[in-house]
mmCIF file of C-alpha atoms in Angstrom:
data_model
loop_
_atom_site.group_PDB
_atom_site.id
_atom_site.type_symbol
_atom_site.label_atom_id
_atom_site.label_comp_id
_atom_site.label_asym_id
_atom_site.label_seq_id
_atom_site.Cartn_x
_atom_site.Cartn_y
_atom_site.Cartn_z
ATOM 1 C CA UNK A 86 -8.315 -0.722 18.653
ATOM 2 C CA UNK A 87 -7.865 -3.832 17.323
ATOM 3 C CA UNK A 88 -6.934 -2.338 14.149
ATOM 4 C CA UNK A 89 -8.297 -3.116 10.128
ATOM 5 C CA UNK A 90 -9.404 -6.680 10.398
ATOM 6 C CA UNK A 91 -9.725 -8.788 7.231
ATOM 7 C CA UNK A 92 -11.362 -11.719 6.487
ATOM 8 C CA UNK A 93 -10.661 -14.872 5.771
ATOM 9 C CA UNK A 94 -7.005 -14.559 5.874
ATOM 10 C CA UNK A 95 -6.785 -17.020 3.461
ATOM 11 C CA UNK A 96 -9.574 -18.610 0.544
ATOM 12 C CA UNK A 97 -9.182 -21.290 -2.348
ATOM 13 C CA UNK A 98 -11.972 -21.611 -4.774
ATOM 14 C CA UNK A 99 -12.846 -23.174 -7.923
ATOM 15 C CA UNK A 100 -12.726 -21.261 -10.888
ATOM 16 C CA UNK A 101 -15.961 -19.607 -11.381
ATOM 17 C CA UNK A 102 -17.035 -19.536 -8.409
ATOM 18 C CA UNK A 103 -18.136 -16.205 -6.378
ATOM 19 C CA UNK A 104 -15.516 -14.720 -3.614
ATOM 20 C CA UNK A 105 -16.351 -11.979 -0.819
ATOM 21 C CA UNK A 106 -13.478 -10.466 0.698
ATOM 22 C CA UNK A 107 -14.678 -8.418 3.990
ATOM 23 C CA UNK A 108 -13.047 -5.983 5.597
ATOM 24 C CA UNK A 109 -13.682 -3.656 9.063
ATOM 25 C CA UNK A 110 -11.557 -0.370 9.436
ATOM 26 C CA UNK A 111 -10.667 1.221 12.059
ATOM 27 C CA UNK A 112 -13.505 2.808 13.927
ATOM 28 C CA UNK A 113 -13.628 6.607 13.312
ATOM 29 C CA UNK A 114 -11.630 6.335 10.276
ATOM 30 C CA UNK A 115 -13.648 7.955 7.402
ATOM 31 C CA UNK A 116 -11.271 6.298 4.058
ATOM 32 C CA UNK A 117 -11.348 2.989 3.003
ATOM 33 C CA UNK A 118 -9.385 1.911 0.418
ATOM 34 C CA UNK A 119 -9.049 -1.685 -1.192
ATOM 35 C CA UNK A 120 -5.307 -3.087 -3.071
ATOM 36 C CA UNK A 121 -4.277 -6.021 -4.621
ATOM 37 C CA UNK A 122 -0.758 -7.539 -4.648
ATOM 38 C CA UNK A 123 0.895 -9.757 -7.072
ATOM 39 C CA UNK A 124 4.562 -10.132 -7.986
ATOM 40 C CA UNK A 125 4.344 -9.207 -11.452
ATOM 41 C CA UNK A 126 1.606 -6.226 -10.651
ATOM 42 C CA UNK A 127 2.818 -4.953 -7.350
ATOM 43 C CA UNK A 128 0.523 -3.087 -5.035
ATOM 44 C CA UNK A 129 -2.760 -1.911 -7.174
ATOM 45 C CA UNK A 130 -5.503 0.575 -5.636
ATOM 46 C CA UNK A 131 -8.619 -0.937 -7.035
ATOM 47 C CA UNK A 132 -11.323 1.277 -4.938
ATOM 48 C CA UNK A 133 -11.097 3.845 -2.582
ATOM 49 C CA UNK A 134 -14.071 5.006 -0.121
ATOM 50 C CA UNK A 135 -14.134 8.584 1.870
ATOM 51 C CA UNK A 136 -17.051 8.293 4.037
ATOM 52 C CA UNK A 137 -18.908 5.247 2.373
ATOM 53 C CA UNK A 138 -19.230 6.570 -1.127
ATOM 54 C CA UNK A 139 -16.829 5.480 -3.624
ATOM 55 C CA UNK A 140 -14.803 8.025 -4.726
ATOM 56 C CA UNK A 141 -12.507 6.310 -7.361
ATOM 57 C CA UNK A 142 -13.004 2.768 -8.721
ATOM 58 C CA UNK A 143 -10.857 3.378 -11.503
ATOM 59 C CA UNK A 144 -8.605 0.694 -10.582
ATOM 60 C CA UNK A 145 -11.090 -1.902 -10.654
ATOM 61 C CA UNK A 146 -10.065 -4.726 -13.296
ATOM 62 C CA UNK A 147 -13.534 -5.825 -14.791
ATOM 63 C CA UNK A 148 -17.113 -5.782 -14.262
ATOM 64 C CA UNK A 149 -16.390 -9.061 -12.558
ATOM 65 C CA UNK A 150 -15.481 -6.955 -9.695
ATOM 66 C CA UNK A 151 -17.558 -4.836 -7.068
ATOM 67 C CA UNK A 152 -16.953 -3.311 -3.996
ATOM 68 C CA UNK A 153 -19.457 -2.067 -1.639
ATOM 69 C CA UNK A 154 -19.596 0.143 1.523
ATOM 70 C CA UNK A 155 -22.867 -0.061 3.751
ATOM 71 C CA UNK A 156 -21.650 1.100 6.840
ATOM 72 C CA UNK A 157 -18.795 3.156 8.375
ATOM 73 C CA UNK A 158 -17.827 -0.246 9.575
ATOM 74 C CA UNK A 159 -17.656 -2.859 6.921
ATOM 75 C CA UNK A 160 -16.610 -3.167 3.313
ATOM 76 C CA UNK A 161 -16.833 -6.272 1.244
ATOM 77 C CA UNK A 162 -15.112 -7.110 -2.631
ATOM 78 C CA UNK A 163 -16.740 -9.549 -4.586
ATOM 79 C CA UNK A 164 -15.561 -11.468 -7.320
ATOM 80 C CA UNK A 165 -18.135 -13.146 -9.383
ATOM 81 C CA UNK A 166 -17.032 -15.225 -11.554
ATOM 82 C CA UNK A 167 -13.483 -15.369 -10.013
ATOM 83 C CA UNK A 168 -10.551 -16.799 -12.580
ATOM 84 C CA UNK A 169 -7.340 -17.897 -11.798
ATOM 85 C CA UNK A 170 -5.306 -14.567 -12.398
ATOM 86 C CA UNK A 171 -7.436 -13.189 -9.550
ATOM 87 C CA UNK A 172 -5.086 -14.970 -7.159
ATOM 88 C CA UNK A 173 -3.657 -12.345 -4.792
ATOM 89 C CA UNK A 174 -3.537 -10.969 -2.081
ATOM 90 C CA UNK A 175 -5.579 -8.282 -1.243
ATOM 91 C CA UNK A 176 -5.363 -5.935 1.202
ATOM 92 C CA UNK A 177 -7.526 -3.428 2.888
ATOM 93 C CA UNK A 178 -6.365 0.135 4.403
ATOM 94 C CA UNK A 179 -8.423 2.784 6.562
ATOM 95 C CA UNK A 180 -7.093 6.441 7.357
ATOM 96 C CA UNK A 181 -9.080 8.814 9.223
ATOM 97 C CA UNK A 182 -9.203 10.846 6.406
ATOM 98 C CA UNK A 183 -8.623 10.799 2.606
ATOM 99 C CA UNK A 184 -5.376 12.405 3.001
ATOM 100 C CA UNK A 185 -3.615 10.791 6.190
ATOM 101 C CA UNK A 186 -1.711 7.776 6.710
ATOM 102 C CA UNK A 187 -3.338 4.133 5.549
ATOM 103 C CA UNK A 188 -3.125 1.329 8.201
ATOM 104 C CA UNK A 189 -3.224 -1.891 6.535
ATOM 105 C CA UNK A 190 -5.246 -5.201 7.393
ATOM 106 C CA UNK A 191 -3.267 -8.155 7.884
ATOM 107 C CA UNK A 192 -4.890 -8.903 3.706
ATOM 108 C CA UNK A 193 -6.219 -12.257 2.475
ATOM 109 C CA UNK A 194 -4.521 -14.367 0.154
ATOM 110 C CA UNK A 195 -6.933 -15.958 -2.391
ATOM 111 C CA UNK A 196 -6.141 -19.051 -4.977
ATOM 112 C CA UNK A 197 -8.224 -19.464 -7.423
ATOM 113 C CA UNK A 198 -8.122 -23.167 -9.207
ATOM 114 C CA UNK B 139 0.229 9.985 -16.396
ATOM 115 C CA UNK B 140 0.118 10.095 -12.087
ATOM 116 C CA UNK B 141 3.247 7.562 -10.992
ATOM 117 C CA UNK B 142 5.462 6.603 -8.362
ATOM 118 C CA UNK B 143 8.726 5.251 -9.447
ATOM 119 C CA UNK B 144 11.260 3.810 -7.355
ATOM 120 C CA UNK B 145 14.516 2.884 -8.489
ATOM 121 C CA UNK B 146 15.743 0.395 -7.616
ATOM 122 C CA UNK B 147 13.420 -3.027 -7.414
ATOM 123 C CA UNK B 148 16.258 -5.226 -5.345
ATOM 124 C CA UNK B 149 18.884 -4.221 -3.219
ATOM 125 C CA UNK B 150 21.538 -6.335 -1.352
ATOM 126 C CA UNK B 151 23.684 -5.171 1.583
ATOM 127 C CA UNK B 152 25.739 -6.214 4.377
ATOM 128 C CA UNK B 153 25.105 -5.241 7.576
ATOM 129 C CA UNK B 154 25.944 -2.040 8.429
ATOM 130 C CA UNK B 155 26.050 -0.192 5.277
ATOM 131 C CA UNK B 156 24.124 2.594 4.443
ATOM 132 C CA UNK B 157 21.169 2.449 2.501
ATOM 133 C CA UNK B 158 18.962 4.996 0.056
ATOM 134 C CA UNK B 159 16.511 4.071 -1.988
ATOM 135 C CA UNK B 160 15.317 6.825 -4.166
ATOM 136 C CA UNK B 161 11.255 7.531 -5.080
ATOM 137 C CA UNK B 162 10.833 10.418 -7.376
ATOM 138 C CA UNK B 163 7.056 11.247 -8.322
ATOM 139 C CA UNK B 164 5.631 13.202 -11.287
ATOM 140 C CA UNK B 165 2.409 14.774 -9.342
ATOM 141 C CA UNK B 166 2.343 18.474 -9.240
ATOM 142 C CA UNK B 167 0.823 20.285 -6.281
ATOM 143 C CA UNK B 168 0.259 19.791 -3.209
ATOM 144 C CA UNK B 169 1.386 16.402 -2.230
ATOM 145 C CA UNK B 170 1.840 13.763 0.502
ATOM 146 C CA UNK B 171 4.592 11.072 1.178
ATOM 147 C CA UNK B 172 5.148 8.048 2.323
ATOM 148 C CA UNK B 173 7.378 5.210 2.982
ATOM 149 C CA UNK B 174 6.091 1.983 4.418
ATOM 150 C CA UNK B 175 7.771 -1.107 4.532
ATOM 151 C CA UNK B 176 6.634 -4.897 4.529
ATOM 152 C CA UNK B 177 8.386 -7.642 6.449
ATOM 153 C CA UNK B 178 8.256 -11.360 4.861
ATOM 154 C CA UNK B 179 4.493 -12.439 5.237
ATOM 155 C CA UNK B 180 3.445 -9.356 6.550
ATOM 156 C CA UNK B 181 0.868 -6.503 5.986
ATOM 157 C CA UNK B 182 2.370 -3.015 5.447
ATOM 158 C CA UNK B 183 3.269 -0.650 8.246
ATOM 159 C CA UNK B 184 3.987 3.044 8.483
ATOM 160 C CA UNK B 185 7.598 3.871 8.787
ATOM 161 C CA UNK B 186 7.244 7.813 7.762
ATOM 162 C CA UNK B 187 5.752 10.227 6.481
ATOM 163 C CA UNK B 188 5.809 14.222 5.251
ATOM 164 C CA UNK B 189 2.734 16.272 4.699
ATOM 165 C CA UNK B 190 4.386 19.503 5.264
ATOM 166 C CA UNK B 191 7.352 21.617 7.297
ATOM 167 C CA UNK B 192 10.804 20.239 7.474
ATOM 168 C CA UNK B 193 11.130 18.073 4.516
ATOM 169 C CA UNK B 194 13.810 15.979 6.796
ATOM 170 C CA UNK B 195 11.749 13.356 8.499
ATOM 171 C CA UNK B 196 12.790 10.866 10.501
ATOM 172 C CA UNK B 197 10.506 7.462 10.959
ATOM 173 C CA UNK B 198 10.752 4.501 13.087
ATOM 174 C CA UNK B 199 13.790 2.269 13.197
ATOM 175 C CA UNK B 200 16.439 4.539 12.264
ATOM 176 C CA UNK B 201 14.688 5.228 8.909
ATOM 177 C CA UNK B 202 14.466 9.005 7.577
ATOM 178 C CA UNK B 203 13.582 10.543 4.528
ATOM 179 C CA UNK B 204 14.467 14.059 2.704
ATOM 180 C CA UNK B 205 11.746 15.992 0.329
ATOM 181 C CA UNK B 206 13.112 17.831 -2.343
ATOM 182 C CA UNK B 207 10.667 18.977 -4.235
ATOM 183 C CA UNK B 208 12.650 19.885 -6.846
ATOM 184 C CA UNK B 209 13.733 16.951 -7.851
ATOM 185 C CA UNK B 210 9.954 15.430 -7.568
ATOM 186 C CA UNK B 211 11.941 13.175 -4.860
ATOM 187 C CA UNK B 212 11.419 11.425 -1.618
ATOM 188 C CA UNK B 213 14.397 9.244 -0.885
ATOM 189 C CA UNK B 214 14.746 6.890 2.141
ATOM 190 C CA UNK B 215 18.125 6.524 4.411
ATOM 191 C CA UNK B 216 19.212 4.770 7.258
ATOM 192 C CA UNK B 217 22.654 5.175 7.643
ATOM 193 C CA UNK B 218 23.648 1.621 8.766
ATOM 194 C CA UNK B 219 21.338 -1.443 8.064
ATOM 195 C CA UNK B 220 20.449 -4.518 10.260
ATOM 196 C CA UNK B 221 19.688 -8.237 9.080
ATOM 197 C CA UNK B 222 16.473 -7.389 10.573
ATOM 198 C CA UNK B 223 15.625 -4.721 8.135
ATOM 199 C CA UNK B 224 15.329 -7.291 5.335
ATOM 200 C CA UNK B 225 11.925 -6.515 3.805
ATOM 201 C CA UNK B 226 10.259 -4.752 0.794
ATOM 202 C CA UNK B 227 9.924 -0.840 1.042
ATOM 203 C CA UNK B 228 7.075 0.547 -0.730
ATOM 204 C CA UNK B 229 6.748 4.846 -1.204
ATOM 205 C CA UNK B 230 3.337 6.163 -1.855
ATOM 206 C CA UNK B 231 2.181 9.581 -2.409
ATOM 207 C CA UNK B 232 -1.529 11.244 -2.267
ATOM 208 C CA UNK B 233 -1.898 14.439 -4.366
ATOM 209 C CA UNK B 234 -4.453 16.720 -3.818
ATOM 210 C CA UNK B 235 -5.424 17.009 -7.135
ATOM 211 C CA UNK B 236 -5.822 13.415 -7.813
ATOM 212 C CA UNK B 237 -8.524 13.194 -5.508
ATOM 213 C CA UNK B 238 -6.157 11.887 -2.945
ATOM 214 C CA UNK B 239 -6.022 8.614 -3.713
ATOM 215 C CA UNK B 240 -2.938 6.530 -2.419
ATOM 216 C CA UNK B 241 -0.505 5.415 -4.796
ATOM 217 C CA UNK B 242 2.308 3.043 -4.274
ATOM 218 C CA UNK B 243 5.799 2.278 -6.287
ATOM 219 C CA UNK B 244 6.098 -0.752 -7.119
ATOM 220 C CA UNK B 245 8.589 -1.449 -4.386
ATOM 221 C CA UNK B 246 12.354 -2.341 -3.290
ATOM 222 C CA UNK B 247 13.122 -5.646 -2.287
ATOM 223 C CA UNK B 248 16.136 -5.512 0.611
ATOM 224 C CA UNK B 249 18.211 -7.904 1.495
ATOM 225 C CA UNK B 250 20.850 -7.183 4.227
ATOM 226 C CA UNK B 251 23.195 -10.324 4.741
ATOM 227 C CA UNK B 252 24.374 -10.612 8.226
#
């Protein structure tokens, strides 16, 4: 397996304009879960999913942020409008189940201007 | 409130010293631990883990870990450090009755000067 695969690895946009992270676990995991790092924040669960449903979006900043699940095989984050203190980067993690060890995309590191 | 703390946010050693880094947790019940660690421009990796049984474990690269649960603790050793182990080292713990979900300290920078 070729392991959690992110995309883009790396985005710069314009301040206001929409970003969609994607992400693809590893097939047969069942969890996916969605972070953000910064310096000042550290590592920050925004969502988790356990078999496509979100199960805690609690971390989620602000309504500017969504996260969606269609498939066992893709996620996506969207920021719409993104600002400039969205610049990250954001990883994505799959385990094969909600309480089992996260492997961790290679994340995408997003500017925003 | 659920947290992870870990100690000590940057550490600096010279090759082959010994290194801990403590993580001490404030979940109750049933819980799960881990350390991963992140190399400069790198995503996280596994290096161990405890979900039950001998609360020694040992990880990749030397590393190993002790569970006291106790002392709400999860500290990581490796009794003599290389250059190479220069990274940041993260501990994250799942508790049952938090749903589960994943939460990390806010890491340990270390530096090991060859």
């Amino acid at each position: 397996d070729a392991g959690v695969i992110q995309s883009p690895r790396h985005e710069v946009t314009e301040m206001g304009q929409e970003v969609t992270l994607r992400c693809k676990p590893i097939s047969g995991h069942n969890s996916l879960f969605w972070y953000r790092q910064t310096m000042m924040r550290g590592l920050e669960l925004l969502i988790y999913f356990n078999n496509n449903v979100p199960i805690d979006d609690s971390g989620m900043p602000e309504d500017r942020f969504s996260a969606k699940m269609p498939n066992a095989s893709f996620s996506t984050l969207k920021i719409q409008p993104s600002e400039p203190r969205d610049s990250a980067v954001y990883f994505c993690a799959s385990s094969l189940d909600i309480d089992t060890e996260a492997f961790f995309g290679q994340g995408t590191r997003l500017t925003v201007v | 409130a659920q947290s992870v703390s870990q100690h000590n946010h940057h550490v600096i050693l010279s090759e082959a010293a010994s290194l801990e880094l403590g993580c001490n947790y404030s979940y109750g019940g049933t819980v799960n631990l881990f350390w991963y660690v992140q190399y400069p421009g790198q995503h996280l990796q596994l290096l161990l883990k405890y979900f039950s049984g001998d609360p020694l474990v040992k990880g990749i690269k030397g590393f190993e870990a002790e569970f006291i649960k106790s002392k709400f603790s999860f500290n990581l050793r490796k009794p003599s450090v290389q250059w190479s182990d220069t990274a940041e080292y993260f501990c994250a713990v799942n508790a049952l009755e938090y749903g589960n979900k994943l939460v990390f300290g806010a890491g340990t920078i270390l530096r090991v000067k060859s």
